[in-house]
Amino acid sequence: MVEESAGVAQPAIRAAEFFAGIGLVRQALEPLGVQVVWANDIERAKRDAYAANHDASHFELADIRSVSASHLPRRIELATSSFPCVDLSLAGNRLGLVGSQSGMFWQFARILEELGEQRPRIVFLENVRGFATSHGGQDLADALTRLSQLGYSCDVFTVDARHFVPQSRPRMFIVGIRGALPVGAKAEVPPLSTVRPAWVQRVHARHQNLGMHYLPLPDLPEGPQDLSSVVEQMDSSDPRWWDHDKTAALVDSLSPVQTARMEALRGGPALSWRTAYRRTRNGVAVWELRRDAIGGCLRTTGGGSSKQALVELGRGEVRVRWMTPLEYARLMGAGSYKLTGGTPNQALFGFGDAVVVDVVRWIGQHYLLPALHWQRQPQAA
């Protein structure tokens, strides 16, 4: 694989994809000239989905605790790590980096250390924004300190996927760079922007002793305002629509404000869509309809309360069903992904636990690729 840059053919950027899941990081970066030469995950169902869409000959299906640096091929320039968020999420147990799942960050750092001078020039980490507040910010401080010890100057920023797809999915990203920083990078606290709001500023200010930097990024696009590009059209007689009793139970559990909102949409002349989650309020299970017309943050399916329902309203009707794997795929910017093998819930789990393709591709275009190409220049050696 060779990419073109200013009319000159360049070797593809060699990357390792840690916690690869179903391979959406690869889906995002491969068209930019990144070649994933090694990937790892522990979940067989995710590996199978990965293999249905990518060459998986390099995929190591294993617990990362059993992986050593010797397993990786040489000359890796970029390592990506979407390590588990369960212990960091506000919806999780908040055990932080001592938790059995989010604590896998330390295994990623261990492998980087084992690589020694062969460790990649750039690391790219993705996780929930709760990482920044876990244990009062100490977990993020510990992670940034460890990356600094490994020779990386780090940048922290945030992107909400709603700027690219109709899904509210705010995530935090860390880019660590070894060696020369790319042109335009500044070793100071960044100004306020959509990708570096006040809380990101505070992270940078608190950790300037670690030699952090920031790279200016362009404004984010506005993003779609409704679910019309996502909804899988199906006839009103399709058995996936809920029956009268189940639909009535959802409607009856709505608050008066949400009921009024739903009735206004139901009386409209055209079809519109809202998403809904089941919540527990004061010990009672209720449904909550999103105020806006985009999807809520997709989650890893572990039961009914973690699955997102689609509510179709208009022309005097209200219909409800679970969102489909195809709709999940579209909300993750992966509508062309092959949904072969496995159960529908496994597909929902894989997408709910993944990155949004459009977000990672935007970061690749505006940050990772410029930085990686800068690293290849003689003055960066």
Coordinates of C-alpha atoms in Angstrom, one line a residue:
M1 CA 0.0 0.0 0.0
V2 CA 1.5 3.3 -1.1
E3 CA 0.0 6.8 -0.7
E4 CA 0.6 9.9 -2.9
S5 CA 1.9 13.1 -1.2
A6 CA 2.6 16.1 -3.4
G7 CA 2.8 13.8 -6.4
V8 CA 5.5 11.6 -4.7
A9 CA 4.7 8.1 -3.7
Q10 CA 5.3 7.4 0.0
P11 CA 5.2 4.1 1.9
A12 CA 2.0 3.6 3.9
I13 CA 2.1 4.5 7.6
R14 CA 2.4 1.3 9.6
A15 CA 0.0 1.1 12.5
A16 CA -0.9 -1.2 15.4
E17 CA -4.5 -1.2 16.6
F18 CA -4.8 -2.1 20.3
F19 CA -8.3 -3.0 21.5
A20 CA -9.3 -3.1 17.9
G21 CA -12.9 -4.3 18.4
I22 CA -14.6 -4.6 15.0
G23 CA -12.0 -2.4 13.3
L24 CA -13.5 1.0 12.9
V25 CA -10.2 2.8 13.6
R26 CA -8.8 1.0 10.7
Q27 CA -12.0 1.8 8.7
A28 CA -11.3 5.5 9.4
L29 CA -7.6 5.7 8.8
E30 CA -6.9 3.2 6.0
P31 CA -8.2 5.5 3.2
L32 CA -5.8 8.2 4.5
G33 CA -2.8 5.9 3.8
V34 CA -2.5 4.1 7.1
Q35 CA -1.8 0.4 6.9
V36 CA -2.8 -1.6 10.0
V37 CA -0.1 -4.4 10.3
W38 CA -1.2 -5.7 13.7
A39 CA -4.4 -5.7 15.7
N40 CA -5.5 -7.2 19.0
D41 CA -8.7 -7.8 20.9
I42 CA -10.0 -10.4 23.3
E43 CA -13.6 -10.7 22.0
R44 CA -14.0 -13.4 19.3
A45 CA -17.3 -11.9 18.1
K46 CA -15.6 -8.6 17.4
R47 CA -12.7 -10.4 15.7
D48 CA -15.2 -12.2 13.5
A49 CA -16.8 -8.8 12.5
Y50 CA -13.4 -7.4 11.9
A51 CA -12.5 -10.4 9.6
A52 CA -15.7 -9.9 7.7
N53 CA -14.6 -6.4 6.7
H54 CA -10.8 -6.5 6.7
D55 CA -7.9 -8.8 6.2
A56 CA -7.5 -10.3 9.7
S57 CA -4.4 -12.4 9.1
H58 CA -2.5 -10.0 11.5
F59 CA -5.2 -10.1 14.1
E60 CA -4.1 -11.5 17.5
L61 CA -7.1 -12.8 19.4
A62 CA -5.8 -12.7 23.0
D63 CA -6.0 -11.1 26.3
I64 CA -3.6 -8.1 26.1
R65 CA -2.0 -9.3 29.3
S66 CA -0.5 -12.2 27.4
V67 CA 0.8 -9.9 24.6
S68 CA 4.4 -8.8 24.6
A69 CA 6.4 -6.4 22.4
S70 CA 7.9 -9.4 20.6
H71 CA 4.4 -10.2 19.1
L72 CA 4.4 -6.9 17.2
P73 CA 6.0 -6.4 13.8
R74 CA 8.8 -3.9 13.5
R75 CA 8.7 -0.3 12.2
I76 CA 5.3 0.7 13.7
E77 CA 4.8 4.5 13.4
L78 CA 1.3 4.8 15.0
A79 CA -0.3 2.8 17.8
T80 CA -4.0 3.4 18.5
S81 CA -5.7 2.4 21.8
S82 CA -9.4 2.5 22.4
F83 CA -9.0 0.8 25.8
P84 CA -12.2 -0.2 27.7
C85 CA -14.3 2.6 29.2
V86 CA -16.4 0.6 31.7
D87 CA -14.5 1.7 34.8
L88 CA -14.2 5.4 33.6
S89 CA -17.7 6.0 32.3
L90 CA -20.1 8.1 34.4
A91 CA -22.6 5.3 33.7
G92 CA -20.1 2.7 34.9
N93 CA -18.6 1.7 38.2
R94 CA -16.0 4.5 38.4
L95 CA -13.2 2.2 39.5
G96 CA -10.9 4.1 37.2
L97 CA -7.6 2.8 36.1
V98 CA -7.5 0.3 39.0
G99 CA -10.5 -1.4 37.4
S100 CA -10.1 -4.7 35.7
Q101 CA -11.2 -3.3 32.3
S102 CA -10.1 0.3 32.0
G103 CA -6.9 -0.7 33.9
M104 CA -5.9 -2.4 30.6
F105 CA -4.3 1.0 29.8
W106 CA -1.4 -0.1 31.9
Q107 CA -0.9 -3.2 29.7
F108 CA -0.8 -0.9 26.6
A109 CA 1.8 1.2 28.4
R110 CA 3.8 -1.9 29.4
I111 CA 4.0 -3.0 25.7
L112 CA 5.2 0.5 24.7
E113 CA 7.9 0.3 27.4
E114 CA 9.0 -3.1 26.1
L115 CA 9.3 -1.8 22.6
G116 CA 12.1 0.6 23.8
E117 CA 13.5 2.6 20.9
Q118 CA 11.2 0.7 18.6
R119 CA 8.1 2.3 20.1
P120 CA 5.9 4.2 17.7
R121 CA 6.4 7.9 17.2
I122 CA 2.8 8.6 17.8
V123 CA 0.1 7.1 20.0
F124 CA -3.6 7.8 19.7
L125 CA -5.9 7.0 22.6
E126 CA -9.7 7.4 22.8
N127 CA -12.0 7.1 25.8
V128 CA -15.0 8.6 27.5
R129 CA -14.8 12.1 28.9
G130 CA -15.3 10.6 32.4
F131 CA -11.6 9.7 32.1
A132 CA -10.8 13.4 32.9
T133 CA -12.7 13.3 36.2
S134 CA -12.1 9.7 37.3
H135 CA -10.8 9.8 40.9
G136 CA -10.8 13.5 40.9
G137 CA -8.6 13.7 37.8
Q138 CA -5.9 11.5 39.2
D139 CA -6.4 8.6 36.7
L140 CA -5.8 10.9 33.8
A141 CA -2.8 12.5 35.6
D142 CA -1.3 9.0 36.1
A143 CA -1.9 8.1 32.5
L144 CA -0.3 11.3 31.2
T145 CA 2.6 10.9 33.5
R146 CA 3.2 7.4 32.3
L147 CA 3.1 8.5 28.7
S148 CA 5.5 11.3 29.5
Q149 CA 7.9 8.8 31.1
L150 CA 7.8 6.9 27.8
G151 CA 8.9 10.0 25.9
Y152 CA 5.6 11.3 24.7
S153 CA 4.5 14.9 24.7
C154 CA 0.7 14.7 25.0
D155 CA -2.2 16.7 23.7
V156 CA -5.8 16.3 25.0
F157 CA -8.9 17.4 23.2
T158 CA -12.6 16.4 22.8
V159 CA -14.9 15.8 19.9
D160 CA -18.6 15.1 20.0
A161 CA -19.7 12.8 17.2
R162 CA -22.8 14.9 16.6
H163 CA -20.7 17.2 14.4
F164 CA -20.5 14.3 11.9
V165 CA -23.3 11.8 12.5
P166 CA -26.7 12.2 14.2
Q167 CA -25.5 10.8 17.5
S168 CA -24.5 12.6 20.7
R169 CA -21.3 10.9 21.6
P170 CA -18.7 13.1 23.3
R171 CA -15.3 11.5 23.6
M172 CA -11.8 12.5 24.8
F173 CA -8.7 11.9 22.8
I174 CA -5.0 11.9 23.6
V175 CA -2.3 12.2 21.0
G176 CA 1.2 11.5 22.2
I177 CA 4.2 12.4 20.1
R178 CA 7.8 11.3 20.5
G179 CA 10.6 13.5 19.1
A180 CA 10.0 16.7 17.1
L181 CA 6.6 18.2 17.4
P182 CA 4.9 19.0 14.1
V183 CA 4.9 22.5 12.7
G184 CA 2.3 24.7 14.5
A185 CA 2.3 22.7 17.7
K186 CA 2.7 24.9 20.8
A187 CA 4.0 23.9 24.3
E188 CA 1.5 25.9 26.2
V189 CA -2.1 26.0 27.4
P190 CA -4.5 26.0 24.4
P191 CA -7.0 28.8 23.8
L192 CA -10.7 28.0 24.2
S193 CA -12.3 26.2 21.2
T194 CA -14.9 23.6 20.4
V195 CA -12.3 20.8 20.8
R196 CA -10.6 22.3 23.8
P197 CA -13.3 23.7 26.1
A198 CA -12.6 25.0 29.6
W199 CA -12.2 21.5 31.2
V200 CA -9.6 20.6 28.6
Q201 CA -7.8 23.9 29.2
R202 CA -7.6 22.9 32.9
V203 CA -6.1 19.5 32.0
H204 CA -3.4 21.2 30.0
A205 CA -2.7 23.8 32.7
R206 CA -2.5 21.2 35.4
H207 CA 0.0 19.1 33.6
Q208 CA 2.3 21.6 31.9
N209 CA 5.2 20.1 34.0
L210 CA 4.8 17.0 31.8
G211 CA 5.8 18.9 28.6
M212 CA 2.4 18.8 27.0
H213 CA 1.5 20.5 23.8
Y214 CA -1.4 21.3 21.6
L215 CA -1.9 21.5 17.8
P216 CA -4.5 24.0 16.5
L217 CA -7.4 22.2 14.8
P218 CA -10.1 23.6 12.5
D219 CA -13.7 24.3 13.6
L220 CA -15.9 21.3 13.7
P221 CA -18.7 21.0 11.0
E222 CA -22.2 21.6 12.1
G223 CA -23.4 18.0 11.6
P224 CA -26.8 16.5 10.7
Q225 CA -29.8 17.6 12.7
D226 CA -32.1 14.6 12.4
L227 CA -32.1 10.8 12.0
S228 CA -33.5 10.7 8.5
S229 CA -30.2 9.5 7.0
V230 CA -30.0 6.7 9.6
V231 CA -33.5 5.2 9.9
E232 CA -33.9 1.8 8.2
Q233 CA -37.3 2.2 6.5
M234 CA -39.7 -0.6 7.1
D235 CA -43.4 -1.2 6.6
S236 CA -45.8 -0.5 9.4
S237 CA -46.7 -4.3 9.4
D238 CA -43.1 -5.3 10.0
P239 CA -43.0 -7.6 13.1
R240 CA -40.1 -5.6 14.6
W241 CA -42.5 -2.8 15.5
W242 CA -43.7 -3.3 19.1
D243 CA -47.3 -4.4 19.7
H244 CA -49.9 -2.1 21.2
D245 CA -49.4 -3.1 24.8
K246 CA -45.6 -2.6 24.7
T247 CA -45.9 0.7 22.9
A248 CA -48.6 1.9 25.3
A249 CA -46.3 1.1 28.3
L250 CA -43.6 3.3 26.8
V251 CA -46.1 6.1 26.2
D252 CA -47.7 5.9 29.6
S253 CA -44.3 6.1 31.4
L254 CA -43.4 9.4 29.7
S255 CA -43.4 12.6 31.8
P256 CA -46.1 15.2 31.0
V257 CA -43.5 17.4 29.2
Q258 CA -42.3 14.5 27.1
T259 CA -45.9 13.4 26.4
A260 CA -46.7 16.9 25.1
R261 CA -43.7 16.7 22.9
M262 CA -44.6 13.3 21.5
E263 CA -48.2 14.3 20.9
A264 CA -47.1 17.4 18.9
L265 CA -44.9 15.2 16.7
R266 CA -47.6 12.5 16.3
G267 CA -50.0 15.1 15.0
G268 CA -47.5 16.4 12.3
P269 CA -48.1 15.8 8.6
A270 CA -44.8 14.1 8.0
L271 CA -42.9 11.3 9.8
S272 CA -40.2 12.2 12.2
W273 CA -38.1 10.1 14.6
R274 CA -36.9 10.3 18.2
T275 CA -34.8 7.9 20.2
A276 CA -35.6 6.8 23.7
Y277 CA -33.8 5.0 26.6
R278 CA -35.3 3.3 29.6
R279 CA -34.2 4.9 32.9
T280 CA -34.8 4.1 36.5
R281 CA -36.2 7.2 38.3
N282 CA -37.0 6.9 42.1
G283 CA -36.9 3.1 41.7
V284 CA -39.3 3.1 38.8
A285 CA -38.5 2.2 35.2
V286 CA -39.5 4.9 32.8
W287 CA -38.8 5.9 29.3
E288 CA -37.3 9.2 28.3
L289 CA -37.6 10.6 24.8
R290 CA -34.8 12.8 23.5
R291 CA -35.6 16.4 23.1
D292 CA -33.6 16.8 19.9
A293 CA -33.9 14.8 16.8
I294 CA -30.6 12.9 16.9
G295 CA -29.6 9.6 18.6
G296 CA -28.4 9.3 22.2
C297 CA -24.9 7.9 22.8
L298 CA -24.9 4.2 21.8
R299 CA -23.9 1.8 24.5
T300 CA -22.6 -1.7 24.7
T301 CA -25.8 -3.8 25.0
G302 CA -26.0 -5.6 28.3
G303 CA -29.8 -5.6 28.6
G304 CA -32.9 -3.6 27.7
S305 CA -31.9 -0.5 29.5
S306 CA -28.7 -0.2 27.5
K307 CA -30.5 -0.6 24.1
Q308 CA -31.9 2.4 22.3
A309 CA -35.4 2.5 21.0
L310 CA -36.6 4.3 17.9
V311 CA -39.9 6.1 18.0
E312 CA -41.6 7.0 14.7
L313 CA -44.2 9.8 14.9
G314 CA -46.5 11.5 12.5
R315 CA -49.7 11.3 10.6
G316 CA -51.6 10.5 13.8
E317 CA -49.4 7.4 14.5
V318 CA -46.8 6.4 17.0
R319 CA -44.7 3.3 16.4
V320 CA -41.8 2.0 18.5
R321 CA -39.1 -0.6 18.0
W322 CA -35.5 -1.3 18.9
M323 CA -32.9 0.3 16.7
T324 CA -31.4 -2.2 14.2
P325 CA -27.8 -3.2 13.7
L326 CA -27.8 -1.3 10.4
E327 CA -29.0 1.9 12.2
Y328 CA -26.3 1.4 14.8
A329 CA -23.7 1.1 12.0
R330 CA -24.9 4.2 10.3
L331 CA -24.8 6.2 13.6
M332 CA -21.1 5.1 13.9
G333 CA -20.3 6.2 10.3
A334 CA -20.0 2.6 9.2
G335 CA -23.2 2.1 7.1
S336 CA -21.3 0.1 4.5
Y337 CA -20.0 -2.3 7.1
K338 CA -20.8 -6.0 6.4
L339 CA -23.1 -7.3 9.2
T340 CA -22.4 -11.0 8.7
G341 CA -22.4 -13.7 11.3
G342 CA -23.1 -13.3 15.0
T343 CA -26.3 -12.3 16.7
P344 CA -28.0 -8.9 16.4
N345 CA -27.0 -8.2 20.0
Q346 CA -23.4 -9.0 19.2
A347 CA -23.5 -6.5 16.3
L348 CA -25.1 -3.8 18.6
F349 CA -22.4 -4.5 21.2
G350 CA -19.6 -4.2 18.7
F351 CA -20.8 -0.9 17.4
G352 CA -21.7 0.5 20.8
D353 CA -18.2 -0.2 21.9
A354 CA -16.5 1.3 18.9
V355 CA -15.3 4.7 17.6
V356 CA -17.2 6.9 15.1
V357 CA -15.5 6.5 11.8
D358 CA -16.0 10.1 10.7
V359 CA -14.6 11.5 13.9
V360 CA -11.4 9.4 13.7
R361 CA -11.0 10.2 10.0
W362 CA -11.3 13.9 10.8
I363 CA -8.6 13.6 13.5
G364 CA -6.5 11.6 11.1
Q365 CA -6.7 14.3 8.3
H366 CA -6.1 17.3 10.6
Y367 CA -3.8 15.9 13.2
L368 CA -2.4 12.4 12.9
L369 CA -1.3 12.4 9.2
P370 CA 0.3 15.9 9.3
A371 CA 2.2 14.9 12.5
L372 CA 3.3 11.5 11.1
H373 CA 4.5 13.1 7.8
W374 CA 6.4 15.7 9.8
Q375 CA 8.0 12.9 11.8
R376 CA 9.3 11.4 8.5
Q377 CA 11.1 14.6 7.5
P378 CA 14.9 14.6 8.0
Q379 CA 14.7 17.6 10.4
A380 CA 12.4 15.6 12.7
A381 CA 14.9 12.7 13.1

